[in-house]
Short mmCIF file of C-alpha atoms in Angstrom, two decimals:
data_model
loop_
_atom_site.label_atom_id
_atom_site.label_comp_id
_atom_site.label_asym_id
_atom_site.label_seq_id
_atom_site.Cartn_x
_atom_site.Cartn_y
_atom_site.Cartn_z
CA UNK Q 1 -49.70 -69.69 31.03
CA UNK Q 2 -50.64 -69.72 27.54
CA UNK Q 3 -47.46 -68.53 26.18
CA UNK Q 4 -45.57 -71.06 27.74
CA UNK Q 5 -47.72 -73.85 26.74
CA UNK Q 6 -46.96 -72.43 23.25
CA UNK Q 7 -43.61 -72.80 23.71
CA UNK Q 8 -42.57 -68.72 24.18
CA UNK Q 9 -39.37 -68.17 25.85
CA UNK Q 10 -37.94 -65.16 27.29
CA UNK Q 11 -34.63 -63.92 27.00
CA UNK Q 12 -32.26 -65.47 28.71
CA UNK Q 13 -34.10 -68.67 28.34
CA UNK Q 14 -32.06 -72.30 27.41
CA UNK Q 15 -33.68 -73.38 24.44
CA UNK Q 16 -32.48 -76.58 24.07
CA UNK Q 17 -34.20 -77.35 27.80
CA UNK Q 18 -38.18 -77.56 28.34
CA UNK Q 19 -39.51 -75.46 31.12
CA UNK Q 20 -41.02 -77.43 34.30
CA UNK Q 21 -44.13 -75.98 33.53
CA UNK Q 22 -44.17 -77.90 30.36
CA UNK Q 23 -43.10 -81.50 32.05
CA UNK Q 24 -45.58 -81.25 34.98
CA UNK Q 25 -48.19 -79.08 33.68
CA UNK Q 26 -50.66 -79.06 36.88
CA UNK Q 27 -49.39 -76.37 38.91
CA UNK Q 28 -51.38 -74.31 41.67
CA UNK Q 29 -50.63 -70.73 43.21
CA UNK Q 30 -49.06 -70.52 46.23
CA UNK Q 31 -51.49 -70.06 49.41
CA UNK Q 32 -52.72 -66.74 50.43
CA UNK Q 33 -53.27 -66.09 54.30
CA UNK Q 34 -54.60 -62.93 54.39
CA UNK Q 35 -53.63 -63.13 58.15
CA UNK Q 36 -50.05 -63.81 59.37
CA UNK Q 37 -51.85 -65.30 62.85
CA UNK Q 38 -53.01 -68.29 61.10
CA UNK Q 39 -49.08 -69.62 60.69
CA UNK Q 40 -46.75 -70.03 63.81
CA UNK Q 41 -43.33 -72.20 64.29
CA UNK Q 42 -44.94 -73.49 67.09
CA UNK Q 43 -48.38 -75.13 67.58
CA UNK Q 44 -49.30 -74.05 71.21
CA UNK Q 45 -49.01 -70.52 69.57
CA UNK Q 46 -52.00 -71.29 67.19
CA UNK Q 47 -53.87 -72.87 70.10
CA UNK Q 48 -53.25 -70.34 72.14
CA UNK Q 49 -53.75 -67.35 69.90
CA UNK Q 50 -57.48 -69.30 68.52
CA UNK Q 51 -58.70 -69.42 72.24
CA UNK Q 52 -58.11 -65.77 72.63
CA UNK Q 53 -59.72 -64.99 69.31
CA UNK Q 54 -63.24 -66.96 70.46
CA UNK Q 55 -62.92 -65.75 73.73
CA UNK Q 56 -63.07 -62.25 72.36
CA UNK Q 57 -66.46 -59.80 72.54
CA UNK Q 58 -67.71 -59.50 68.93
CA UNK Q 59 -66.17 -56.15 68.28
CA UNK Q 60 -62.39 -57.33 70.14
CA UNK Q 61 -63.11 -60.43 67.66
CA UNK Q 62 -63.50 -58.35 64.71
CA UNK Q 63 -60.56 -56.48 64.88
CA UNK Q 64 -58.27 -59.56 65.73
CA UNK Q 65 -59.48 -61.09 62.60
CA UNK Q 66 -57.89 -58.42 60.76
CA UNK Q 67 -61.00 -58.87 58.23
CA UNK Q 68 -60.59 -58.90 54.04
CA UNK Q 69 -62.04 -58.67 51.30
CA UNK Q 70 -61.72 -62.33 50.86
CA UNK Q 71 -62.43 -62.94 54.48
CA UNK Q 72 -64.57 -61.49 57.36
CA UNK Q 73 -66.15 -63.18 60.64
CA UNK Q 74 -69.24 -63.49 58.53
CA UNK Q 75 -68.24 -65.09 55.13
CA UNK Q 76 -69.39 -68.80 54.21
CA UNK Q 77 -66.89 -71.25 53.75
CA UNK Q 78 -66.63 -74.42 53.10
CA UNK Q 79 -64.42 -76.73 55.15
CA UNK Q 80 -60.59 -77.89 53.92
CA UNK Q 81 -60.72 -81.41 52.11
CA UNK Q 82 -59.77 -83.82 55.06
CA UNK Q 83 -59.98 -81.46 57.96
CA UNK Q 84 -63.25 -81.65 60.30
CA UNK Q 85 -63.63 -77.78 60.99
CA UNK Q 86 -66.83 -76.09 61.60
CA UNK Q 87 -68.28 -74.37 58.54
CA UNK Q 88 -70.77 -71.94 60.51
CA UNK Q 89 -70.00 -68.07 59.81
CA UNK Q 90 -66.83 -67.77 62.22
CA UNK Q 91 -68.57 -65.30 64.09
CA UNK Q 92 -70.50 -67.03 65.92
CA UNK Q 93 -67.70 -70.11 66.53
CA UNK Q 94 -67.14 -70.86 70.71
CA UNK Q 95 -65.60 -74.39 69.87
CA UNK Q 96 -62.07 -75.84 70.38
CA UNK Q 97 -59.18 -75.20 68.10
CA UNK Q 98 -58.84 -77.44 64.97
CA UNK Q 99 -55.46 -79.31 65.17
CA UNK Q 100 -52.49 -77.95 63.52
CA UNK Q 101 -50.98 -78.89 60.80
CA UNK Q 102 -47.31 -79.13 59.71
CA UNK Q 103 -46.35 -77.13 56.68
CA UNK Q 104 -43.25 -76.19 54.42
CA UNK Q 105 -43.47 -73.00 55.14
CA UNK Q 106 -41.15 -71.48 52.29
CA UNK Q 107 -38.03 -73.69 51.12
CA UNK Q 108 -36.43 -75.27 54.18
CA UNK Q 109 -38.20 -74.39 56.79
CA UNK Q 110 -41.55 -76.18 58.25
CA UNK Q 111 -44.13 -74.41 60.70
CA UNK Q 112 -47.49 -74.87 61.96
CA UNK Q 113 -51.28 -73.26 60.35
CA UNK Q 114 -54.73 -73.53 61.55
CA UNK Q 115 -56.55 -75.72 58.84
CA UNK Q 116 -59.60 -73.50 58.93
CA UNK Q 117 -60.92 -72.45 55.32
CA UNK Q 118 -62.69 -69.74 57.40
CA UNK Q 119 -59.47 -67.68 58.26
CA UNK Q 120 -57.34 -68.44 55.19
CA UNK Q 121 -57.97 -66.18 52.00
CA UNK Q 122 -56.73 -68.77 49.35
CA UNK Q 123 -56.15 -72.02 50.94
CA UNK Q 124 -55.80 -74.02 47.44
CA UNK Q 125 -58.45 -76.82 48.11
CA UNK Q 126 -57.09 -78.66 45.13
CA UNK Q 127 -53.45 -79.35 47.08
CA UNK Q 128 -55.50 -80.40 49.80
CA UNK Q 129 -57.40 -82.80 48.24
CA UNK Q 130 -54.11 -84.59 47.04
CA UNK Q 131 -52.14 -84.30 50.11
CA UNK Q 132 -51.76 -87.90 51.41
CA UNK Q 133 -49.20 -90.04 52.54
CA UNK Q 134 -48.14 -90.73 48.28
CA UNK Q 135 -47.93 -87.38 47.24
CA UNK Q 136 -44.73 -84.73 47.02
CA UNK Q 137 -44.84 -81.42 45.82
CA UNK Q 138 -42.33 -79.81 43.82
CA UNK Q 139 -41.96 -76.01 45.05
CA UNK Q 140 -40.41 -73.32 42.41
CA UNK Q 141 -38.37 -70.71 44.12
CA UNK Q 142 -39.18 -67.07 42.07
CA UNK Q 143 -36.52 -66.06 39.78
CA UNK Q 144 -34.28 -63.65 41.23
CA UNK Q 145 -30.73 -62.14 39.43
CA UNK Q 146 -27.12 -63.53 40.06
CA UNK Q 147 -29.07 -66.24 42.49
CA UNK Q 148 -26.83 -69.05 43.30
CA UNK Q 149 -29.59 -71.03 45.08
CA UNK Q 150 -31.86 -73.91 44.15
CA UNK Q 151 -34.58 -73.43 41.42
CA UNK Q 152 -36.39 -76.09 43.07
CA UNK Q 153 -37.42 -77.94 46.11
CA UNK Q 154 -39.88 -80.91 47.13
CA UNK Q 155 -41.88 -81.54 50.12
CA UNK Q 156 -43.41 -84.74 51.45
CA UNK Q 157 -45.91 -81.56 53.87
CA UNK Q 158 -48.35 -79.48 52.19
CA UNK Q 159 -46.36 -76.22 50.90
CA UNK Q 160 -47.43 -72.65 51.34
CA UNK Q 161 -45.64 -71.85 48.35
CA UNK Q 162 -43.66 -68.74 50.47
CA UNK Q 163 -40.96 -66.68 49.13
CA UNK Q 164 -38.05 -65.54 50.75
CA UNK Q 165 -37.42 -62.50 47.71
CA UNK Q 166 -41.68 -62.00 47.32
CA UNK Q 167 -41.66 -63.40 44.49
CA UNK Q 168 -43.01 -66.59 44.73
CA UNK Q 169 -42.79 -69.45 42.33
CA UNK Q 170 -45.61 -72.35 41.84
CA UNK Q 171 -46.29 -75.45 43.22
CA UNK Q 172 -46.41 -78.53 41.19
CA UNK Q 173 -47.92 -81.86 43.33
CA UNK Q 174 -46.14 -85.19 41.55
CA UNK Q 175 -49.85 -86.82 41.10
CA UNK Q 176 -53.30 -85.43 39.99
CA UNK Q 177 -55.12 -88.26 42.43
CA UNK Q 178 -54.85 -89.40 45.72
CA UNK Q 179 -53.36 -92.59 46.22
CA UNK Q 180 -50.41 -91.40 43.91
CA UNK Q 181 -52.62 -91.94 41.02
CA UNK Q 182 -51.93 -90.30 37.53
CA UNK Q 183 -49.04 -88.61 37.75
CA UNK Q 184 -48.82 -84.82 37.20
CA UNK Q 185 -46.48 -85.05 33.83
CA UNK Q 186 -47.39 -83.99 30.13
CA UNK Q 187 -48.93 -86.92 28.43
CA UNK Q 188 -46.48 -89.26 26.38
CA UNK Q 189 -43.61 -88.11 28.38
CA UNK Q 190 -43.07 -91.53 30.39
CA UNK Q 191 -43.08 -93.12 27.20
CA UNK Q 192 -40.75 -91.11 25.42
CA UNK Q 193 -38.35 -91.21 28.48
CA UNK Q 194 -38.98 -95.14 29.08
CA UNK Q 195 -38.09 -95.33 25.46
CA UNK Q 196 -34.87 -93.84 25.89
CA UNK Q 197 -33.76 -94.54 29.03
CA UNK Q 198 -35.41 -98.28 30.08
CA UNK Q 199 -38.75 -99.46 31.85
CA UNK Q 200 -37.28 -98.46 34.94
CA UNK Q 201 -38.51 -94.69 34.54
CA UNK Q 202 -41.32 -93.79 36.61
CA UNK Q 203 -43.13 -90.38 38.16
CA UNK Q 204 -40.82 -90.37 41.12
CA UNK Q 205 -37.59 -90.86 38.73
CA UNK Q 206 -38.49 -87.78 36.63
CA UNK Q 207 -39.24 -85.51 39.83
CA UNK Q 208 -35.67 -86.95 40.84
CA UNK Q 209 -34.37 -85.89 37.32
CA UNK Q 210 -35.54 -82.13 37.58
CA UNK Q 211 -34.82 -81.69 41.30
CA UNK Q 212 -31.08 -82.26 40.34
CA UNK Q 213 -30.94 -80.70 37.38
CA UNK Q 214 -33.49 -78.12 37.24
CA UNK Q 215 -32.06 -74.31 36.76
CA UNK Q 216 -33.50 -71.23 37.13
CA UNK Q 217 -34.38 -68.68 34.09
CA UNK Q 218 -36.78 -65.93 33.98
CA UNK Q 219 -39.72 -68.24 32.13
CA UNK Q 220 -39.65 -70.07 35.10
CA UNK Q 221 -38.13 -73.16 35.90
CA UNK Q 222 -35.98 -75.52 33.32
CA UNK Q 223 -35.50 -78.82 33.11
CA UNK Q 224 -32.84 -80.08 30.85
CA UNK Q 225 -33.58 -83.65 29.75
CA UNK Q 226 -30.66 -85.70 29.14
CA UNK Q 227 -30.82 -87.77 25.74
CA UNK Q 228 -27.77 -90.52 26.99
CA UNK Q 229 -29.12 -93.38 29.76
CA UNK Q 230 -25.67 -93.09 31.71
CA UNK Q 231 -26.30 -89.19 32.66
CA UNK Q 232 -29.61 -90.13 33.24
CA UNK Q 233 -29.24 -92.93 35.81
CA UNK Q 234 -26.45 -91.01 37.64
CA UNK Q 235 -28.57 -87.49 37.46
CA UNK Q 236 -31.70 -89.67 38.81
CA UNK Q 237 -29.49 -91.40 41.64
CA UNK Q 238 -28.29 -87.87 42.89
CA UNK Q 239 -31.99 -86.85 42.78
CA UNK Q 240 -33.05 -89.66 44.68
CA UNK Q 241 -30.48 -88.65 47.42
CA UNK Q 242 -31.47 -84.89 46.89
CA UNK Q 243 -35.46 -86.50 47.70
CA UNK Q 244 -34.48 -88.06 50.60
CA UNK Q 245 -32.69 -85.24 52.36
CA UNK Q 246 -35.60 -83.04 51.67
CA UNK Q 247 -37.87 -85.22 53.25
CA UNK Q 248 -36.10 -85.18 56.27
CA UNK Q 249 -37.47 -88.73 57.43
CA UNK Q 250 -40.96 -88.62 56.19
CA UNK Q 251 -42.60 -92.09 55.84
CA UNK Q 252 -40.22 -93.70 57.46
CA UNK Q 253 -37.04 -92.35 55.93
CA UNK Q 254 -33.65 -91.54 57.81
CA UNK Q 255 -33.01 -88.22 58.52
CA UNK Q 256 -30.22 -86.00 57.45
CA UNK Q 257 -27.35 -86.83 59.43
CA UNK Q 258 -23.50 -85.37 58.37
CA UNK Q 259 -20.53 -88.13 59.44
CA UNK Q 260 -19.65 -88.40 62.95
CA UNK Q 261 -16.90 -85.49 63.25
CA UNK Q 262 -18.91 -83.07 61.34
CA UNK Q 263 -22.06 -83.50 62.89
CA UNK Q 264 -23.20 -79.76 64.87
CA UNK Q 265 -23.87 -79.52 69.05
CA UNK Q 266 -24.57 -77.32 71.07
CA UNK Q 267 -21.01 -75.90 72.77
CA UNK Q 268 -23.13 -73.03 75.06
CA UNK Q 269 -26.58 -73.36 75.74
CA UNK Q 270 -28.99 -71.19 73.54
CA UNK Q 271 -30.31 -68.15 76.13
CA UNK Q 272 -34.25 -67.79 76.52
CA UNK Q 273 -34.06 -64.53 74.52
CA UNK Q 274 -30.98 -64.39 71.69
CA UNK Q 275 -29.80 -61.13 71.32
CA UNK Q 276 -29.08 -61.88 67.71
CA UNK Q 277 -27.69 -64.20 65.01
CA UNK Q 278 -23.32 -64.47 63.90
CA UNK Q 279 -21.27 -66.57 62.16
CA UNK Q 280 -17.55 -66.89 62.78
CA UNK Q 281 -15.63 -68.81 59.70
CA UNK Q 282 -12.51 -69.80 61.60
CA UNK Q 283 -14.17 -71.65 64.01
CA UNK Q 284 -17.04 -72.22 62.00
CA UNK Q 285 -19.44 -71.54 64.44
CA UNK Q 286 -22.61 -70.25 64.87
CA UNK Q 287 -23.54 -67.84 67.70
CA UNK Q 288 -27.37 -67.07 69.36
CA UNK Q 289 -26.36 -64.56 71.86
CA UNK Q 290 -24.74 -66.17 74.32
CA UNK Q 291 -25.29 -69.55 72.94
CA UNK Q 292 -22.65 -71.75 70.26
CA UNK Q 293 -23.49 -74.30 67.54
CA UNK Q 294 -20.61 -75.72 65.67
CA UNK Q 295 -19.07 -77.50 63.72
CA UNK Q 296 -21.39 -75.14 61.04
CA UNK Q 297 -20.04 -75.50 57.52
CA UNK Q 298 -19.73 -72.37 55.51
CA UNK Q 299 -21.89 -74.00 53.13
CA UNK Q 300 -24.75 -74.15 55.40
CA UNK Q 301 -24.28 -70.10 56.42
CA UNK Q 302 -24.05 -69.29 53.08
CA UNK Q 303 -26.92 -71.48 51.64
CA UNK Q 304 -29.44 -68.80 50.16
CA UNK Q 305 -32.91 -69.09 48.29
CA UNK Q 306 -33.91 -66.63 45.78
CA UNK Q 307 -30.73 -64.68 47.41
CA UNK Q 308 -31.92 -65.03 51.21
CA UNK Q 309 -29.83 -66.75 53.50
CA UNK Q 310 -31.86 -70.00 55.04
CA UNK Q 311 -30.11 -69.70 58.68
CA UNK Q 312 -30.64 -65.94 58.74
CA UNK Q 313 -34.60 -65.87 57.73
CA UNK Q 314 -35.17 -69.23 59.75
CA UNK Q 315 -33.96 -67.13 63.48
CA UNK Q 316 -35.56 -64.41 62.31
CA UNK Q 317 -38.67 -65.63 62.22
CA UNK Q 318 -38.46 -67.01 65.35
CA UNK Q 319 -36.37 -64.05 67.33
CA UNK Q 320 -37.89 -61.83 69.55
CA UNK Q 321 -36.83 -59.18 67.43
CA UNK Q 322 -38.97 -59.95 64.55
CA UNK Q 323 -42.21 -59.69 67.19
CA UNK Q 324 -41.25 -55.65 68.33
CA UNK Q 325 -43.84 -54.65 65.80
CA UNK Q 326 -46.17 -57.08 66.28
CA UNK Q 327 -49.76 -56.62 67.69
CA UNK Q 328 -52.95 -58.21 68.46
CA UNK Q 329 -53.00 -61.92 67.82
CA UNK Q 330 -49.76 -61.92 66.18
CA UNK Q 331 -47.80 -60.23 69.65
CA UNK Q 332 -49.06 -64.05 71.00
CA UNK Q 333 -46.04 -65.96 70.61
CA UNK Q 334 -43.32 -67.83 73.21
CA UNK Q 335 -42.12 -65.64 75.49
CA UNK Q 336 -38.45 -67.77 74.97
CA UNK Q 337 -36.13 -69.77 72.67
CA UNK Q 338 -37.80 -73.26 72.69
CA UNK Q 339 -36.18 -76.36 73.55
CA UNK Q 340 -37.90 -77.77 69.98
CA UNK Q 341 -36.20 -74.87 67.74
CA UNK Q 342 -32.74 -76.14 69.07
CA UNK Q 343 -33.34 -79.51 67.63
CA UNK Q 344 -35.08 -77.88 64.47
CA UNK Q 345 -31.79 -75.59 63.99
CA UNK Q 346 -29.37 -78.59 64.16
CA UNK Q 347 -31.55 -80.20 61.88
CA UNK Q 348 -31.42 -77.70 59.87
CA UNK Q 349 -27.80 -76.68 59.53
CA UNK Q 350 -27.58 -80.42 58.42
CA UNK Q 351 -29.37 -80.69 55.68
CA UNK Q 352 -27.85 -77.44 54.11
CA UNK Q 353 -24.45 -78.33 54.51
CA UNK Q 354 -25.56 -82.08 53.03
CA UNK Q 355 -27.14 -80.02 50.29
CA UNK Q 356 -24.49 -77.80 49.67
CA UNK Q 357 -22.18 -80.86 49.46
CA UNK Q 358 -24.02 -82.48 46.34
CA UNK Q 359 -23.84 -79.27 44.07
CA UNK Q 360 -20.74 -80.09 42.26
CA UNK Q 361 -22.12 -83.56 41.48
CA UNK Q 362 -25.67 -81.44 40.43
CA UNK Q 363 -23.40 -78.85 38.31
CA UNK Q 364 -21.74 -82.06 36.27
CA UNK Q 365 -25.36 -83.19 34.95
CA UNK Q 366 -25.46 -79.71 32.29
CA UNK Q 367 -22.72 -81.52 29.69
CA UNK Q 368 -23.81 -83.81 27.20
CA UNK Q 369 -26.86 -84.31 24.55
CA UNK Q 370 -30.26 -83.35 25.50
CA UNK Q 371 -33.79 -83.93 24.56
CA UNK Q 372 -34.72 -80.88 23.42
CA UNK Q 373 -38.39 -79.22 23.47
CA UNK Q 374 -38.26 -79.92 19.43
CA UNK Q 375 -37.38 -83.45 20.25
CA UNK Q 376 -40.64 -83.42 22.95
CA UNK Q 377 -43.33 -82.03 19.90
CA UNK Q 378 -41.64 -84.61 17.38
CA UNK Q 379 -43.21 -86.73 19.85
CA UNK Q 380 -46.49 -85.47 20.55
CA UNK Q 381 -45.26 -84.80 24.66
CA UNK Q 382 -45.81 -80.88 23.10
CA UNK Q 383 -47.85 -78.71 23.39
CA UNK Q 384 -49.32 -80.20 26.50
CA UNK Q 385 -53.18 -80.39 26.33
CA UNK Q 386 -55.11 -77.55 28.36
CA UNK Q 387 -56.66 -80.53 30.45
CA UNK Q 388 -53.13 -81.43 32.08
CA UNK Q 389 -52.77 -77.96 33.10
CA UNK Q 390 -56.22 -77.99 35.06
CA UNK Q 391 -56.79 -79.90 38.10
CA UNK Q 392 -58.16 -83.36 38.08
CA UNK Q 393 -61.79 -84.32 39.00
CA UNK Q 394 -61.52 -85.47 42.72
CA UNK Q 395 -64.77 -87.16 43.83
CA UNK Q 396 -62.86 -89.61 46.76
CA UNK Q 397 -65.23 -88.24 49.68
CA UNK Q 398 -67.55 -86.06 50.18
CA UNK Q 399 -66.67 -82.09 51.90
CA UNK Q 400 -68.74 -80.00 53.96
CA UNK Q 401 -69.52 -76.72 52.14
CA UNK Q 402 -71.28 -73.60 54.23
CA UNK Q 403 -73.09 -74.00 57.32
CA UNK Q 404 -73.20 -77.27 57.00
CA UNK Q 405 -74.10 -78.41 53.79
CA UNK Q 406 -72.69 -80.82 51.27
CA UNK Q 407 -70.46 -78.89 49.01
CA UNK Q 408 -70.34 -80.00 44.74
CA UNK Q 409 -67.29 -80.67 43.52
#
């Protein structure tokens, strides 16, 4: 992290272009399981698969766990900001399962986790803390070669941080605070920008900015700052639009929704168990076994992250294929196709094809004259104090540490 603070690049990097990691500095690692259980596209999954854990005799408990070195039955914990779990060694827990939570499990695609600090190796208190109903999170995807896919997405849920290549990227939240207090951006850079481009800018204008125009490189994210207000104010419209579809209808927003004509149904009814996932271009149609979806744009088939196909990994972690290797609490899992995944899907294909649909407009913002990183130390925006890269002190509420007792933040 140092290096790029320092301004290193490497090759292959645009150096008229500041990296992401340089315009919002606070970023956190990705969450760390340890246990696939914990996450399910369902919740009655999670319920289901928690009741048979603490049902279990203590040496059938044990070896569901799947202890590590992070985690065992017996390590103290303290509970998840916001989330009233116990905080007793999990060994000797006989209560009900903690309500789910939605998640953006990965880019496009949200699922379900058990909030329990207990069975998650590196949960990333800090995100939690800030996850309220003002806060986004930016999501890096992990650099990987000849990718044609986004280098960034946002989330209005809290993000695992999963990557579809392994090689996961960071996750940036848009404010330090709850409340959407203190933005998350290097000091002096809403000046600079407000300077240039009118009073108008604001924390949710530059997260617009670099989720239309951000690129990938092999530093890590860039960010290409535009130096003329017109490119700006079109770049931060198209973001805006970008936001929205990503949000999918959070806090009260419409959701994605392609003109009547183009809009995907269901021709044949998904089966209980699809034999497998196709995609026919003529008649642009998507098969589940037996079952049809179209109209499916090509766009939304062929819309990949970090060189994965979206469609593809979504099924796949919901077929009954990806379970033949499964065992103890992960073999607990719907025995069929769910009613709710046909609704996700069509959800789904929408927003990709939307998506896919603004890239020409996102590909016209890389013309023109920038503000470049030399332009940003001029200014005093760089280098971006060590504080801005560490999180904030959050002192909002108080959190239950280990067995019980008041934990010090």
């Amino acid at each position: 992290m140092a290096a790029r603070a320092a301004g290193g690049r490497n090759e292959g990097q645009d150096t008229d272009a500041p990296l992401l990691d340089d315009l919002m500095p606070w970023s956190v690692r990705p969450l760390r399981t340890g246990r696939p259980w914990v996450t399910a596209p369902d919740a009655a999954t999670l319920r289901a698969r928690w009741e048979r854990l603490v049902r279990a005799p203590a040496g059938e408990r044990e070896r569901l766990f799947r202890a590590t070195r992070a985690r065992t039955p017996w390590t103290p914990v303290a509970a998840l900001p916001g989330q009233a779990t116990g905080t007793g060694r999990f060994a000797r827990e006989e209560g009900p399962c903690p309500e789910p939570v939605r998640i953006a499990h990965g880019p496009f695609d949200e699922q379900w986790l058990l909030p329990d600090h207990r069975l998650i190796d590196a949960a990333r208190p800090e995100l939690w803390r800030v996850a309220d109903g003002h806060q986004l999170f930016a999501v890096e995807h992990g650099y990987v070669p000849q990718d044609t896919g986004p280098a960034l997405s946002v989330t209005a849920l809290l993000p695992d941080g999963h990557s579809p290549a392994g090689r996961p990227g960071l996750i940036r939240p848009l404010y330090r605070r709850p409340e959407g207090h203190e933005p998350n951006l290097a000091p002096g850079l809403l000046g600079l920008l407000r300077a240039r481009h009118g009073e108008s800018v604001t924390a949710r204008s530059v997260l617009a900015w670099a989720l239309a125009a951000a690129r990938r490189s092999p530093a890590g994210c860039v960010v290409p700052l535009p130096a003329d207000s017109a490119r700006w104010s079109a770049g931060v419209e198209l973001g805006q639009e970008l936001l929205r579809l990503q949000m999918r209808g959070a806090r009260g927003g419409e959701r994605p929704r392609l003109p009547g004509g183009r809009r995907p149904y269901v021709r044949a009814a998904i089966p209980p168990v699809p034999a497998g996932l196709a995609y026919d271009p003529d008649g642009e149609t998507l098969t589940l076994g037996t079952g049809r979806i179209s109209p499916v744009p090509a766009g939304a088939w062929e819309f990949r992250v970090s060189g994965v196909r979206m469609l593809e990994l979504w099924f796949e972690r919901r077929s009954a294929a990806g379970a033949v290797d499964a065992d103890g609490l992960e073999a607990l899992r719907p025995r069929g196709w769910l009613q709710e995944w046909t609704s996700e899907l069509l959800e789904l294909i929408t927003l990709l094809a939307l998506l896919d649909g603004l890239r020409p407009r996102q590909e016209s913002l890389a013309d023109g004259p920038r503000i470049t990183p030399a332009d940003l130390r001029a200014a005093g925006v760089l280098p971006v104090p060590a504080a801005a890269r560490r999180p904030a002190s959050v002192l909002g509420h108080q959190e239950e540490g280990p067995d019980g007792q008041f934990a010090l933040l």
